Tab-separated table of C-alpha atoms and ligand atoms in Angstrom:
chain	number	residue	atom	x	y	z
A	1	MET	CA	-2.285	11.446	9.159
A	2	THR	CA	-4.868	8.802	8.250
A	3	ALA	CA	-4.988	5.242	9.587
A	4	LEU	CA	-3.722	4.073	6.184
A	5	ASP	CA	-0.752	6.477	6.382
A	6	THR	CA	0.113	5.109	9.828
A	7	LEU	CA	-0.139	1.503	8.612
A	8	GLN	CA	1.905	2.286	5.485
A	9	GLU	CA	4.639	3.866	7.596
A	10	ALA	CA	4.632	0.896	9.991
A	11	LEU	CA	4.829	-1.482	7.005
A	12	GLU	CA	7.826	0.362	5.547
A	13	GLU	CA	9.676	0.455	8.872
A	14	THR	CA	8.913	-3.202	9.585
A	15	THR	CA	10.011	-4.207	6.065
A	16	ALA	CA	13.370	-2.474	6.616
A	17	VAL	CA	13.966	-4.117	10.013
A	18	ALA	CA	12.796	-7.504	8.659
A	19	ALA	CA	15.446	-7.190	5.921
A	20	ASP	CA	18.115	-6.541	8.565
A	21	TYR	CA	17.014	-9.745	10.312
A	22	GLN	CA	16.870	-11.674	7.008
A	23	VAL	CA	13.209	-12.597	7.459
A	24	PRO	CA	12.384	-15.158	4.732
A	25	GLU	CA	9.700	-13.867	2.330
A	26	HIS	CA	8.059	-17.313	2.025
A	27	ARG	CA	7.429	-17.404	5.788
A	28	VAL	CA	5.795	-13.974	5.583
A	29	ARG	CA	3.530	-15.320	2.796
A	30	VAL	CA	2.478	-18.302	4.947
A	31	HIS	CA	1.398	-15.990	7.759
A	32	GLU	CA	-0.217	-13.585	5.285
A	33	GLU	CA	-2.515	-16.388	4.146
A	34	ARG	CA	-3.432	-17.259	7.731
A	35	PHE	CA	-4.220	-13.646	8.563
A	36	ARG	CA	-6.255	-13.229	5.364
A	37	GLU	CA	-8.480	-16.101	6.474
A	38	THR	CA	-9.233	-14.331	9.749
A	39	ALA	CA	-9.192	-10.792	8.332
A	40	ALA	CA	-12.885	-10.393	9.083
A	41	ARG	CA	-11.991	-10.270	12.757
A	42	HIS	CA	-10.048	-7.427	14.311
A	43	GLY	CA	-7.047	-7.997	16.462
A	44	PHE	CA	-4.736	-10.078	14.287
A	45	LEU	CA	-2.322	-7.174	13.745
A	46	PRO	CA	-1.881	-6.169	17.400
A	47	GLY	CA	-1.816	-9.882	18.245
A	48	ALA	CA	1.112	-10.488	15.888
A	49	MET	CA	2.990	-7.406	17.080
A	50	GLN	CA	2.378	-8.297	20.703
A	51	ARG	CA	3.803	-11.786	20.213
A	52	THR	CA	6.950	-10.377	18.602
A	53	ILE	CA	7.656	-7.832	21.283
A	54	LEU	CA	6.879	-10.276	24.092
A	55	ASP	CA	9.320	-12.830	22.683
A	56	VAL	CA	12.056	-10.200	22.279
A	57	ALA	CA	11.323	-8.719	25.684
A	58	ALA	CA	11.421	-12.096	27.444
A	59	GLN	CA	14.692	-13.126	25.769
A	60	HIS	CA	16.383	-9.798	26.437
A	61	HIS	CA	15.107	-9.662	30.034
A	62	ALA	CA	16.690	-13.060	30.688
A	63	GLU	CA	20.055	-11.918	29.268
A	64	CYS	CA	20.375	-8.245	30.245
A	65	ASP	CA	21.849	-7.163	33.558
A	66	ARG	CA	22.941	-3.664	32.499
A	67	GLU	CA	21.867	-0.757	34.666
A	68	HIS	CA	21.256	1.526	31.668
A	69	CYS	CA	20.327	-0.188	28.424
A	70	ARG	CA	18.958	1.348	25.221
A	71	THR	CA	17.409	-1.968	24.228
A	72	CYS	CA	15.520	-2.117	27.542
A	73	ASP	CA	14.391	1.502	26.979
A	74	THR	CA	13.143	0.588	23.502
A	75	ILE	CA	11.366	-2.538	24.745
A	76	ARG	CA	9.761	-0.533	27.570
A	77	HIS	CA	8.461	2.024	25.066
A	78	GLY	CA	7.215	-0.752	22.772
A	79	LEU	CA	5.421	-2.452	25.658
A	80	THR	CA	3.856	0.858	26.667
A	81	THR	CA	2.368	1.560	23.243
A	82	THR	CA	1.444	-2.098	22.684
A	83	LEU	CA	-0.365	-2.240	26.024
A	84	ALA	CA	-2.290	0.934	25.201
A	85	ALA	CA	-3.185	-0.320	21.697
A	86	LEU	CA	-4.334	-3.689	23.059
A	87	ARG	CA	-6.532	-2.046	25.684
A	88	VAL	CA	-8.180	0.118	23.021
A	89	ALA	CA	-8.602	-2.898	20.695
A	90	VAL	CA	-10.122	-5.050	23.454
A	91	ALA	CA	-12.478	-2.242	24.484
A	92	ALA	CA	-13.525	-1.751	20.838
A	93	GLU	CA	-14.078	-5.491	20.457
A	94	ARG	CA	-16.286	-5.600	23.554
A	95	GLY	CA	-18.374	-2.777	22.167
A	96	PRO	CA	-20.062	0.241	23.696
A	97	ARG	CA	-22.399	-1.767	25.965
A	98	LEU	CA	-19.732	-1.898	28.676
A	99	VAL	CA	-19.044	1.826	28.549
A	100	ARG	CA	-20.809	3.583	31.364
A	101	LYS	CA	-22.248	6.970	30.650
A	102	ALA	CA	-23.088	9.517	33.283
A	103	SER	CA	-26.823	10.206	33.118
B	201	LIG	ZN1	18.746	-4.405	28.406
C-alpha cells in the first residue's frame, strides 16, 4: 500500500463520517484554501486530525463515567496512533541532525 493509497482510504472514510455529522461543504472549502496556502510545509494534516481528536476526547472525557466504553476505547486508539504519527512528523521536521548514530 502506497502513501497515496493510505491517504485515499483515509479521505474516503473521513468523507463518510463527515456526511454522518452533516459537515457543511463550504466550511471544508474554507479550510482547504487555508491548508493550500501552507501546503509547502508539512504537518498541516496531522495538525488538523490532532485538533479534531483532542476536541472529541476532551468533550467525551468530561461526560463519560462508564467503566467500559467503546467510545473511550476508540479515542484511546486514535490518541495512540495520532501520538505516534506526531512524533514521527516532528522528528522528520527536525531533520537527521538530531539523530545520534553509533560510531
Ligand atoms: Zn467513554
